[in-house]
Coordinates of C-alpha atoms in Angstrom, one line a residue:
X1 CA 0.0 0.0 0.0
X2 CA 2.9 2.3 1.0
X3 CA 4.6 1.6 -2.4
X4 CA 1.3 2.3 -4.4
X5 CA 0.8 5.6 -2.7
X6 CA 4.0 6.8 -3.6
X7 CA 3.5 5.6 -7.5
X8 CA 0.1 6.6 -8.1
X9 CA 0.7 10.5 -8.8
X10 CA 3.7 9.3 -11.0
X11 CA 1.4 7.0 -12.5
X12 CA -1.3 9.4 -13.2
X13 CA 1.0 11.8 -15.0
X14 CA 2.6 9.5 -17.3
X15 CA -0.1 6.6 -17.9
X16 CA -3.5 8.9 -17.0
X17 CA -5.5 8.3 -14.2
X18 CA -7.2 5.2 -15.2
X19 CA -3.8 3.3 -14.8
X20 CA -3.2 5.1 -11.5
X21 CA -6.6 3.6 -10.1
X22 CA -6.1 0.3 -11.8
X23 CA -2.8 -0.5 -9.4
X24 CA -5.2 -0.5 -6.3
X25 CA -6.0 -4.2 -7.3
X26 CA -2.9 -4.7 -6.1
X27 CA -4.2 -5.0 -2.4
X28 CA -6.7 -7.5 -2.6
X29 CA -4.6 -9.5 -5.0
X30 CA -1.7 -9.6 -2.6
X31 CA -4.3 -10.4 0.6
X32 CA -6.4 -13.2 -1.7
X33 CA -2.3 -14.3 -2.5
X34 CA -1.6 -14.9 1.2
X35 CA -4.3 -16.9 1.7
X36 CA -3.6 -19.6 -0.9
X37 CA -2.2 -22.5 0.0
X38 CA 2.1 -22.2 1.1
X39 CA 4.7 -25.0 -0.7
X40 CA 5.4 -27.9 0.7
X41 CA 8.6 -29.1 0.6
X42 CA 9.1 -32.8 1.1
X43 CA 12.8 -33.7 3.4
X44 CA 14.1 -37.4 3.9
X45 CA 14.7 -38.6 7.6
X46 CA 18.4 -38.3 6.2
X47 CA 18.0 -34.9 5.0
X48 CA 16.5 -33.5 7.9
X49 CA 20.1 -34.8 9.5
X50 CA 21.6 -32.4 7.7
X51 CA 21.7 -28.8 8.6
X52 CA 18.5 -26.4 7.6
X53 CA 19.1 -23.3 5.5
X54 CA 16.3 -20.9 6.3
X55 CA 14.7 -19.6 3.3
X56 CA 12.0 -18.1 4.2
X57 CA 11.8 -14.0 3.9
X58 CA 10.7 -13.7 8.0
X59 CA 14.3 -13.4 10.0
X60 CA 14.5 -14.9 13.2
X61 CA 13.8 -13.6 16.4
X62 CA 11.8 -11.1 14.5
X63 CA 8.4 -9.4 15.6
X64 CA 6.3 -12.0 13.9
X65 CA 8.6 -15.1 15.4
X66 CA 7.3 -13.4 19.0
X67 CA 4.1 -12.6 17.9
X68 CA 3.5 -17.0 16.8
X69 CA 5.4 -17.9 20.4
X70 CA 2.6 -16.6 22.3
X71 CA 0.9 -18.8 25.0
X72 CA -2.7 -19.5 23.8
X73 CA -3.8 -17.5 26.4
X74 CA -1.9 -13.9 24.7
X75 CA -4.0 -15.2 21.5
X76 CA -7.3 -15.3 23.2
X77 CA -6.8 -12.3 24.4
X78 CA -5.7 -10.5 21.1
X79 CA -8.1 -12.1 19.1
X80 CA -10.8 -11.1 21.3
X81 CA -9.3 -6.9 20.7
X82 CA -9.3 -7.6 16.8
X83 CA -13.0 -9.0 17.2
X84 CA -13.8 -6.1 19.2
X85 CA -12.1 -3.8 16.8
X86 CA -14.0 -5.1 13.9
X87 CA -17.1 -5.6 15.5
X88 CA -17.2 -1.3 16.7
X89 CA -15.8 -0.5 13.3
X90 CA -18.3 -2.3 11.5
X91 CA -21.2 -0.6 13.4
X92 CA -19.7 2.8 13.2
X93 CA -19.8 2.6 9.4
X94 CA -23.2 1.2 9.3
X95 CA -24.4 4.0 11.6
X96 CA -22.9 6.5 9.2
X97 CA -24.5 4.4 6.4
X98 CA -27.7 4.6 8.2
X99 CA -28.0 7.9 9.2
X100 CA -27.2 8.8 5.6
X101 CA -29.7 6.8 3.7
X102 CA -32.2 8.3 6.7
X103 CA -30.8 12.1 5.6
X104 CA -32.1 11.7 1.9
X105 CA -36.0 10.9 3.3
X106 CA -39.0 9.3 0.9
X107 CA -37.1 8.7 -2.7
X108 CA -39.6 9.1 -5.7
X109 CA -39.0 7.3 -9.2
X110 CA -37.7 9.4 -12.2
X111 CA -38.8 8.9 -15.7
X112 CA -35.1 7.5 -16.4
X113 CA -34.2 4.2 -15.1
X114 CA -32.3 3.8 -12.4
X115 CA -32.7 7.4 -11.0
X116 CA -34.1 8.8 -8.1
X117 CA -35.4 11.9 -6.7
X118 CA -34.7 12.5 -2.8
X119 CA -36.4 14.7 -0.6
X120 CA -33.6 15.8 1.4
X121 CA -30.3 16.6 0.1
X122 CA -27.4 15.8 2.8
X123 CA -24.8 15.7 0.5
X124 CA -26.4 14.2 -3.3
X125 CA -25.9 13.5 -6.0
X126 CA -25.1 9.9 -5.0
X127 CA -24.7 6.4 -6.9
X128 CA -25.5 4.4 -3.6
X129 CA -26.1 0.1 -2.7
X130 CA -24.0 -2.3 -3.9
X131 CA -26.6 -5.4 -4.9
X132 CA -29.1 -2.4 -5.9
X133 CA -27.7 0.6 -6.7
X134 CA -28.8 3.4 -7.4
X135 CA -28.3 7.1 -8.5
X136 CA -30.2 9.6 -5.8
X137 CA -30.7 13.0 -7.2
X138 CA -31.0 15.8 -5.1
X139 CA -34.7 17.7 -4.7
X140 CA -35.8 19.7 -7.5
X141 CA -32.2 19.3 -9.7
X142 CA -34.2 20.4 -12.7
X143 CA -34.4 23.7 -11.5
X144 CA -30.6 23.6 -9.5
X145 CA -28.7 22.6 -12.2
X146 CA -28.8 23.5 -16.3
X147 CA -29.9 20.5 -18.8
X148 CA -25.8 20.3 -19.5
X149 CA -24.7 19.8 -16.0
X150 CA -28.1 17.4 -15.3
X151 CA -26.2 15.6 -18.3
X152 CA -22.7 15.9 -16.9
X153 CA -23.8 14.6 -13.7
X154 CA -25.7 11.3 -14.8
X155 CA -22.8 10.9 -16.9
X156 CA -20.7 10.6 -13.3
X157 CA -22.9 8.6 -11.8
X158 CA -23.6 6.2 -14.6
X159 CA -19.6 6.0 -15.1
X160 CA -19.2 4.8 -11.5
X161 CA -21.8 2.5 -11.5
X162 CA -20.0 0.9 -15.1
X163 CA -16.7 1.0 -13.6
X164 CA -18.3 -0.9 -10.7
X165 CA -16.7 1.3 -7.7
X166 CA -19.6 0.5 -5.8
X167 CA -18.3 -3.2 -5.1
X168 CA -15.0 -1.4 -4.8
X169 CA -15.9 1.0 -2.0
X170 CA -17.6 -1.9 -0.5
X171 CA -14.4 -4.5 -0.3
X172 CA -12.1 -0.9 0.5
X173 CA -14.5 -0.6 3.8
X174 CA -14.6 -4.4 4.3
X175 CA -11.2 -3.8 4.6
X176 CA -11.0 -1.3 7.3
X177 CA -13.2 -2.7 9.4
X178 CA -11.0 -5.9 9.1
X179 CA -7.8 -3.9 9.4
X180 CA -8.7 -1.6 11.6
X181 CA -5.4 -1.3 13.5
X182 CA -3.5 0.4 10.8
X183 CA -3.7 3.6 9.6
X184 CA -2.0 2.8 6.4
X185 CA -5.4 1.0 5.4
X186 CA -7.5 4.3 6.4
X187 CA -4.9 6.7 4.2
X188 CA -5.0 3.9 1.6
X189 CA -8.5 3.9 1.0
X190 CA -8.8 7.8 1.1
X191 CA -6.4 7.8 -1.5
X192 CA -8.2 5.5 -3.7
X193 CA -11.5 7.3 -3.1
X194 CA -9.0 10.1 -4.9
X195 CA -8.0 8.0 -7.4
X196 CA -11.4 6.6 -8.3
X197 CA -13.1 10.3 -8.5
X198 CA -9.8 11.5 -11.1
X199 CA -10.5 8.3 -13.2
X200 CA -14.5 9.0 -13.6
X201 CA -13.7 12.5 -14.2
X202 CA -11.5 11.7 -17.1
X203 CA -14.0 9.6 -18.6
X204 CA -16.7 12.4 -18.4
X205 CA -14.2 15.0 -19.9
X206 CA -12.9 12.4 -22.8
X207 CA -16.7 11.9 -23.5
X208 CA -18.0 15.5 -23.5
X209 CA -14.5 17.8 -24.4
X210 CA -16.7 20.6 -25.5
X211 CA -18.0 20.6 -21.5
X212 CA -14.9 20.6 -19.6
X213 CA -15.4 24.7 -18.5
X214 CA -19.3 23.3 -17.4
X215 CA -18.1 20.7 -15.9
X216 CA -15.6 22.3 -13.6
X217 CA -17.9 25.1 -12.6
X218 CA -20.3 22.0 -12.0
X219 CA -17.1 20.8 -9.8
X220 CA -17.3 23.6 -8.1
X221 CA -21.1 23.5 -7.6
X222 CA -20.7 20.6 -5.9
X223 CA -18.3 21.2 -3.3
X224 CA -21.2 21.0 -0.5
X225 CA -22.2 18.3 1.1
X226 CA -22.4 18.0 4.5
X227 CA -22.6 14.6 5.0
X228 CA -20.8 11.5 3.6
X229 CA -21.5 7.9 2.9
X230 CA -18.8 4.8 3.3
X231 CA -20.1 2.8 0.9
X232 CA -21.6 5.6 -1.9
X233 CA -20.0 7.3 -4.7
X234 CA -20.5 10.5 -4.0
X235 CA -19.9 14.2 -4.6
X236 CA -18.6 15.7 -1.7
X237 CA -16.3 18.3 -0.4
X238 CA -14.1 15.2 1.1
X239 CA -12.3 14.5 -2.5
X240 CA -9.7 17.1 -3.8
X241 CA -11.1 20.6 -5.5
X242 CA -8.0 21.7 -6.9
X243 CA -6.7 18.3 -8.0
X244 CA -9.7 17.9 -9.9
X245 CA -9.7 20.8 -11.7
X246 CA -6.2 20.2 -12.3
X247 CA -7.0 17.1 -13.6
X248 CA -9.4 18.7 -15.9
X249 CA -6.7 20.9 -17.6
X250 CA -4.2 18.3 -18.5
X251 CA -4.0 16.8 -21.4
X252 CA -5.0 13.0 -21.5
X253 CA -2.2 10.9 -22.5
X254 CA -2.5 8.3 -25.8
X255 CA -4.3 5.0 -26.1
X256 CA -0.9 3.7 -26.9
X257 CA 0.3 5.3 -23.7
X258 CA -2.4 4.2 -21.7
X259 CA -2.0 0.5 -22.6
X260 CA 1.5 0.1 -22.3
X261 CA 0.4 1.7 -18.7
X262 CA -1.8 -1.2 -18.3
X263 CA -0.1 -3.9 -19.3
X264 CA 2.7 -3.1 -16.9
X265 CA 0.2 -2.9 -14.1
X266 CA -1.1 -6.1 -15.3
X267 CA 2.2 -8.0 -14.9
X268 CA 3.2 -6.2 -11.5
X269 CA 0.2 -7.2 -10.0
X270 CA 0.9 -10.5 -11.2
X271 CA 4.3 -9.9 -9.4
X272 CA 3.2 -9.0 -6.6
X273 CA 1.3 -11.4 -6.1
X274 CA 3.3 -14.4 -6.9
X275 CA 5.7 -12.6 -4.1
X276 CA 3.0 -12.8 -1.3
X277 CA 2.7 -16.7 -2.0
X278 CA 6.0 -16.9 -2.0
X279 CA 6.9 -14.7 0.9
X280 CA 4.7 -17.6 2.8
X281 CA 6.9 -20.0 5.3
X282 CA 7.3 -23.6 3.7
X283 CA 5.3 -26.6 5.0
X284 CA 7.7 -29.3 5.6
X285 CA 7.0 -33.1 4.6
X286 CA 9.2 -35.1 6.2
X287 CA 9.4 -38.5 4.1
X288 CA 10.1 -41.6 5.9
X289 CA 12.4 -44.5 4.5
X290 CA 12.8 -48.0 5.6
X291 CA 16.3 -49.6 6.2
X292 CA 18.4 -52.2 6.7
X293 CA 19.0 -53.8 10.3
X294 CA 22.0 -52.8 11.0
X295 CA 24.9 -56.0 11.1
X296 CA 27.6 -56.2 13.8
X297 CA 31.0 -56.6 11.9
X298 CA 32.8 -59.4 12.3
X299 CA 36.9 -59.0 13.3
X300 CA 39.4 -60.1 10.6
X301 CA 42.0 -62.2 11.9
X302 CA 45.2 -60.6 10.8
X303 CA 47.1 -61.6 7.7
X304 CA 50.9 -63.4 8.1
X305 CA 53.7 -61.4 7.0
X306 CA 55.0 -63.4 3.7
X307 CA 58.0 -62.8 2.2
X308 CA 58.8 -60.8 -1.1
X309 CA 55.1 -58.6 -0.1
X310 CA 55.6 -55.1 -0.1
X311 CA 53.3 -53.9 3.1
X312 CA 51.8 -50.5 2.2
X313 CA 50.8 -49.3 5.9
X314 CA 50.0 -50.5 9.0
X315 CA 46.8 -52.5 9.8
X316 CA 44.2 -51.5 11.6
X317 CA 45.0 -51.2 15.4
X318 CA 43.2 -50.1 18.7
X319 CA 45.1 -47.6 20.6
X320 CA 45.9 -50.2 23.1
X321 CA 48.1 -52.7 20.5
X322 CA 49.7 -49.4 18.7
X323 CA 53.4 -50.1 20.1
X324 CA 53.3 -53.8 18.7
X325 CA 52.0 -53.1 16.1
X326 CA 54.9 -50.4 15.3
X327 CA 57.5 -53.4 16.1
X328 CA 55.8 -56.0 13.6
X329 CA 55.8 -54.0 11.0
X330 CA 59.4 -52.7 11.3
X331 CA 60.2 -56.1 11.5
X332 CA 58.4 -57.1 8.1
X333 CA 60.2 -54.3 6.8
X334 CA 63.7 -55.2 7.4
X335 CA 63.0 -58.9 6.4
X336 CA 62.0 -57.9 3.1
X337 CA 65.2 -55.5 2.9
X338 CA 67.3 -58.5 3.5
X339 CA 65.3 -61.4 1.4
X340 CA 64.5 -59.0 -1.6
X341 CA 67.0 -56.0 -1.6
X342 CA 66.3 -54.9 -5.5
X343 CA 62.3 -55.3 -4.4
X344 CA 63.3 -52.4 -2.1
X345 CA 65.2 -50.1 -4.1
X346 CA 62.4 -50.4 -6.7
X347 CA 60.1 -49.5 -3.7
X348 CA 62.3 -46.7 -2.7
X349 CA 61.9 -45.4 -6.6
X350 CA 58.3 -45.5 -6.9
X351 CA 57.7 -43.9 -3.7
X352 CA 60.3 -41.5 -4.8
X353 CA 58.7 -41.0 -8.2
X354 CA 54.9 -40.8 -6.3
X355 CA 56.5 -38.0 -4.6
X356 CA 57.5 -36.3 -7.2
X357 CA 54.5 -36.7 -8.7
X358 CA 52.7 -35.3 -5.4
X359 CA 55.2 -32.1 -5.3
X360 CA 54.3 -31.4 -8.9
X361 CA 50.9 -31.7 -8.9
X362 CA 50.9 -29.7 -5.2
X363 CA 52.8 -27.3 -7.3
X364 CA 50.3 -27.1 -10.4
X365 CA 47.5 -26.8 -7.6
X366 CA 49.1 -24.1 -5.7
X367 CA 50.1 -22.2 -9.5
X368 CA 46.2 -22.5 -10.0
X369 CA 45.1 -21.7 -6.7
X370 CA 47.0 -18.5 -7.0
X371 CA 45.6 -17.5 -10.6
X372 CA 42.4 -18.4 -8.9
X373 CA 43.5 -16.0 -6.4
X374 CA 44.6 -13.2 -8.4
X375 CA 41.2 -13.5 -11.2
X376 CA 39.3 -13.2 -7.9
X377 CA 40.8 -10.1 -6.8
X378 CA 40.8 -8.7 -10.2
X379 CA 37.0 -10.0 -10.3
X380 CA 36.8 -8.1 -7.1
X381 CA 38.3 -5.3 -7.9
X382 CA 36.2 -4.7 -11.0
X383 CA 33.2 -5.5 -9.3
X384 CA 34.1 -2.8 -6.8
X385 CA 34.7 -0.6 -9.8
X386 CA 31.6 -1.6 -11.1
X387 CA 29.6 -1.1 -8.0
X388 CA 31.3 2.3 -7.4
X389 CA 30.3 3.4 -10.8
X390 CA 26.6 2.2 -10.2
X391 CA 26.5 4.3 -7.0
X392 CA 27.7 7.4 -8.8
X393 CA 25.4 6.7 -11.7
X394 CA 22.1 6.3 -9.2
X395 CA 23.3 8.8 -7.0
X396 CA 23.5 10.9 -10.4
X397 CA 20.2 9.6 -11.4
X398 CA 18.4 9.9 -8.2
X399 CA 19.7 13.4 -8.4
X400 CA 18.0 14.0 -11.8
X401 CA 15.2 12.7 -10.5
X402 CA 14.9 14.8 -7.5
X403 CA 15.9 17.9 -9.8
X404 CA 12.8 16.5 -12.2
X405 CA 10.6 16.2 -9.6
X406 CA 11.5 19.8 -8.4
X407 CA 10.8 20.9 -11.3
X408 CA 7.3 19.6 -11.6
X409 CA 6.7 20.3 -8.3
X410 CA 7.5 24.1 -9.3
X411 CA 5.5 23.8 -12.6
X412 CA 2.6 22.4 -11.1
X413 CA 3.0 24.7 -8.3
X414 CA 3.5 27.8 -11.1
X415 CA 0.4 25.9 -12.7
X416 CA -1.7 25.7 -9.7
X417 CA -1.1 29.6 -9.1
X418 CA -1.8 30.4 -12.2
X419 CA -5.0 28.7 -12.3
X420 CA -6.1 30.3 -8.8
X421 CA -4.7 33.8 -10.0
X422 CA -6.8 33.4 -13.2
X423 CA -9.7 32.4 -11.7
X424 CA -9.1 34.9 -8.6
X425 CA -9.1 38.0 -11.7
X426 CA -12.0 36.1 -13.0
X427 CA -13.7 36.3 -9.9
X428 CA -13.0 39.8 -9.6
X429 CA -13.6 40.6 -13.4
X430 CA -17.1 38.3 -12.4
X431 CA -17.9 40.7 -9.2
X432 CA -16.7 43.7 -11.1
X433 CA -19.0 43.3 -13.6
X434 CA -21.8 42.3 -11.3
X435 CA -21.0 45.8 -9.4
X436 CA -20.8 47.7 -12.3
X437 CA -24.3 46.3 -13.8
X438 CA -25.6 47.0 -10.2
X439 CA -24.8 50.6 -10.6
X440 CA -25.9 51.0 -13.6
X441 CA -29.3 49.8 -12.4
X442 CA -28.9 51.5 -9.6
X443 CA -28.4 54.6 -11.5
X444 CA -31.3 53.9 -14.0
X445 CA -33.3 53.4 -10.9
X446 CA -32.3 56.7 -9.6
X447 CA -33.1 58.0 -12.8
X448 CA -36.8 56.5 -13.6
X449 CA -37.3 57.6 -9.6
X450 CA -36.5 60.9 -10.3
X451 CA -38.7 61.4 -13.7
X452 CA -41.2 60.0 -11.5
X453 CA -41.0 62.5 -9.1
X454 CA -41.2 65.0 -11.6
X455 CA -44.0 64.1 -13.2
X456 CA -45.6 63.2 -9.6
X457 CA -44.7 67.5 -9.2
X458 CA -46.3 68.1 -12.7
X459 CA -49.6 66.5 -12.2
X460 CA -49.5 68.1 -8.6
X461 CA -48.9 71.2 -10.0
X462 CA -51.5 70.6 -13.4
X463 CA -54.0 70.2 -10.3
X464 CA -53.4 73.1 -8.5
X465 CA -53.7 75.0 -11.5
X466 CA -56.8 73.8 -12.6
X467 CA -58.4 73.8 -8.6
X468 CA -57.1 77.9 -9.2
X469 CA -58.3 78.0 -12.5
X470 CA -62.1 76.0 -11.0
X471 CA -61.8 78.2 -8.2
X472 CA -61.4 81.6 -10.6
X473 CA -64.2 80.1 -12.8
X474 CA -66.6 79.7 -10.2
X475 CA -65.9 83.2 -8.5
X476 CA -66.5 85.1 -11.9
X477 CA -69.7 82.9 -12.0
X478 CA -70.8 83.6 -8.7
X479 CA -69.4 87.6 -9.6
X480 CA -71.9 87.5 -12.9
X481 CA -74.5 85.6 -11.0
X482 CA -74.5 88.5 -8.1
X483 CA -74.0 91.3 -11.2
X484 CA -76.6 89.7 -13.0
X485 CA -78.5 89.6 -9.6
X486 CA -78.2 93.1 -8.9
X487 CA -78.9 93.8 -12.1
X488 CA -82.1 92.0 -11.9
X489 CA -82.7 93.9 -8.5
X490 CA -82.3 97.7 -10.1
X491 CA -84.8 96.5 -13.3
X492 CA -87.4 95.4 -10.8
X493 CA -86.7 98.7 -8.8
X494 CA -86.8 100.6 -12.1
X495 CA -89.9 98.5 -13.1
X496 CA -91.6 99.2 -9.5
X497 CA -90.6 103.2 -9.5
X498 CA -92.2 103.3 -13.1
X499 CA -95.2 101.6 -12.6
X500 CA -95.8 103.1 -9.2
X501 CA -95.4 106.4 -10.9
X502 CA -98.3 105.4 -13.2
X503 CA -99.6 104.4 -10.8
X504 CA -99.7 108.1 -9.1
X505 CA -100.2 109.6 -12.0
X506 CA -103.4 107.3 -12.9
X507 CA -104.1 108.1 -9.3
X508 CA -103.6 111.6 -9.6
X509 CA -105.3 111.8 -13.1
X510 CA -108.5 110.0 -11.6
X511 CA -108.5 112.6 -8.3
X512 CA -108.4 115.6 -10.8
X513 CA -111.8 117.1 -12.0

């Protein structure tokens, strides 16, 4: 696991992400690899005599040596904490699980297979369920999200579920519930959850490369879910912002590229797995084999000294006879020097000759064992030279490395601040823009209020006018109707003088004679 999260970034920018998420199968591969069965090696009683080499990979007096010498009572009590441990982790991740499913409330059927409609949204969309699954929409995404991201994100979802990552996120939290003593497992499977989102995201963007800008604002969109879900696929704040839209801007690598990628993940998970069986300790079959009884030996009686017989060497003898044994055969020996004197001088010649023969063959050894000597040192020597070299060509190499990786560390570090400068000044050009439209509504609002106002003035003004000019009206009326009044008034007062007169002067007229 350690070893895969160091490769996978150097995977990802070489072979694309899909390579990078492919070498997770490496875990399983190498736990299913340890559980097959180990070699058996079959060892002769006679053999097993013999001294052992150990050749398995697990040294002794080593952690795992202690760990298999406990007393059965150490292993109750340690397999009774990993039960525990499994049992609590288990539950914890259903609870979350649980409390999830409960977060999204009543679902309600979509016109597309497959897709549901939550009433709640704790953190959706969601391809959830591993023997079902599902993808859960959140309430009302119709109206949340444009028909091009509604597109972009069934596309996710549909991806995941095709790629099968549910039954991958549910054998990665199988797995930390089993292993939940090590936090290289946790870190692991976080990492994978990375490597699994970068891989889906590549397939949307090869598929749609007109919607990459949509889909990262989408990205971005998506950033907010409270809640998360151990065994879901599932967009959430928890996976990488910036590496994703990273992702996004790099160019993907060739098909050629890609399965060259594969093919060597291919053949180092088959590695790796073949290691773990091997890595196993070796079962021992110890074959037995039948013999013979074994037969007392019977003494030889010794053999008489006869003359003209050369004697060799001295006969066997126990420790106690050694002395007479000495004497008889110095005795043999100067009874054949006297009976056979020639017989002894070609005795003396062959010995001498055998030692000749001896001394020259000691010397041709020792001549050999000294070129022997001297090509080992010079083997040596060169294999010092060799090694030396090596070194300073790693050391070089490493160094090139480090001084490549530097450098795309820098790049990608120039990269990522250009791409949060950029979208920074976009931001800013966005908000600018926004202000700037507000203002100018503002100022058209301003504008229409004041005209408003003024022509609010006007038509108060037009109406005091016309309430002076109605109020003018109606006095000259009134003025004509009093004139007109009084007028009336002084004719009747004419009328009444003049017909009163007549009146006097018919009066008059009458009273006269």
């Amino acid at each position: 696991m350690a070893l895969i999260c160091c490769l996978r970034h150097p995977l990802r920018q070489v072979f694309g992400p899909h390579v990078a998420y492919l070498s997770w199968a490496a875990v399983p591969i190498v736990i299913l690899s340890t559980l097959l069965p180990a070699r058996t090696q079959t060892l002769t009683e006679a053999q097993m005599l013999q001294p052992l080499i150990q050749t398995t990979s697990i040294p002794n007096g080593s952690v795992f040596d202690a760990f298999i010498d406990m007393p059965p009572s150490a292993w109750i009590v340690v397999s009774c904490l990993w039960l525990a441990g499994v049992l609590a982790s288990t539950v914890i991740l259903f609870c979350h699980q649980r409390r999830f499913t409960r977060a999204m409330g009543q679902l309600r059927k979509t016109s597309m297979r497959g897709v549901f409609e939550a009433e709640h949204d704790p953190g959706l969309p969601v391809a959830i369920g591993i023997f079902k699954p599902r993808i859960v929409m959140p309430p009302n995404a119709n109206q949340l999200y444009t028909p091009q991201e509604y597109t972009l994100l069934l596309t996710h979802e549909r991806m995941h579920l095709a790629m099968k990552d549910h039954w991958v996120n549910g054998v990665s939290t199988l797995l930390l519930c089993v292993f939940w003593f090590n936090p290289m497992v946790r870190f692991a499977a976080t990492q994978m959850r990375r490597d699994q989102e970068l891989s889906c995201d590549a397939h949307v963007s090869k598929r749609f490369p007109n919607l990459i800008r949509h889909y990262g604002e989408l990205i971005l969109k998506a950033q907010l879910a409270p809640m998360q879900a151990p065994v879901a696929c599932q967009w959430s704040a928890f996976h990488p912002l910036k590496e994703r839209i990273m992702q996004l801007r790099t160019k993907s690598p060739s098909t050629e590229l890609r399965t060259l990628g594969m093919c060597l993940v291919g053949l180092s998970l088959v590695g790796f797995g073949f290691m773990a069986w091997a890595a196993q300790p070796t079962t021992l079959e110890i074959k037995h084999t039948v013999t013979a009884p074994d037969v007392e030996a019977t003494p030889v009686p010794p053999i008489p000294v006869v003359q003209n017989t050369i004697v060799s060497g001295p006969a066997p003898s126990t420790p106690s006879t050694a002395n007479i044994d000495k004497q008889k055969i110095e005795a043999a020996r100067a009874a054949n020097e006297a009976a056979d004197p020639q017989g002894v001088a070609t005795e003396d010649a062959e010995r001498a000759r055998a030692a000749a023969e001896r001394a020259s063959k000691e010397a041709r050894a020792q001549a050999v064992e000294a070129e022997a000597r001297r090509a080992a040192d010079e083997a040596r020597m060169h294999a010092d030279n060799v090694r030396r070299a090596s070194v300073e060509e790693r050391a070089q190499a490493r160094a090139e490395s480090e001084r490549a990786a530097a450098d795309r560390v820098r790049m990608d570090a120039e990269r990522i601040e250009r791409a949060a400068a950029d979208k920074v000044r976009m931001d800013a050009e966005r908000i600018e823009r926004a202000a700037r439209d507000a203002a100018t509504q503002a100022e058209a609002a301003r504008i229409r209020a004041e005209a408003e106002s003024a022509r609010a003035v006007d038509a108060q003004n037009a109406l005091s006018d016309a309430a002076r000019v109605a109020s003018s009206r109606r006095a000259r009326a009134e003025f004509e109707s009093k004139l007109k009044f009084t007028e009336s008034l002084k004719r009747n007062e004419k009328q009444n003088r003049a017909s009163m007169a007549l009146q006097a002067a018919e009066r008059s007229s009458r009273n006269s004679p």
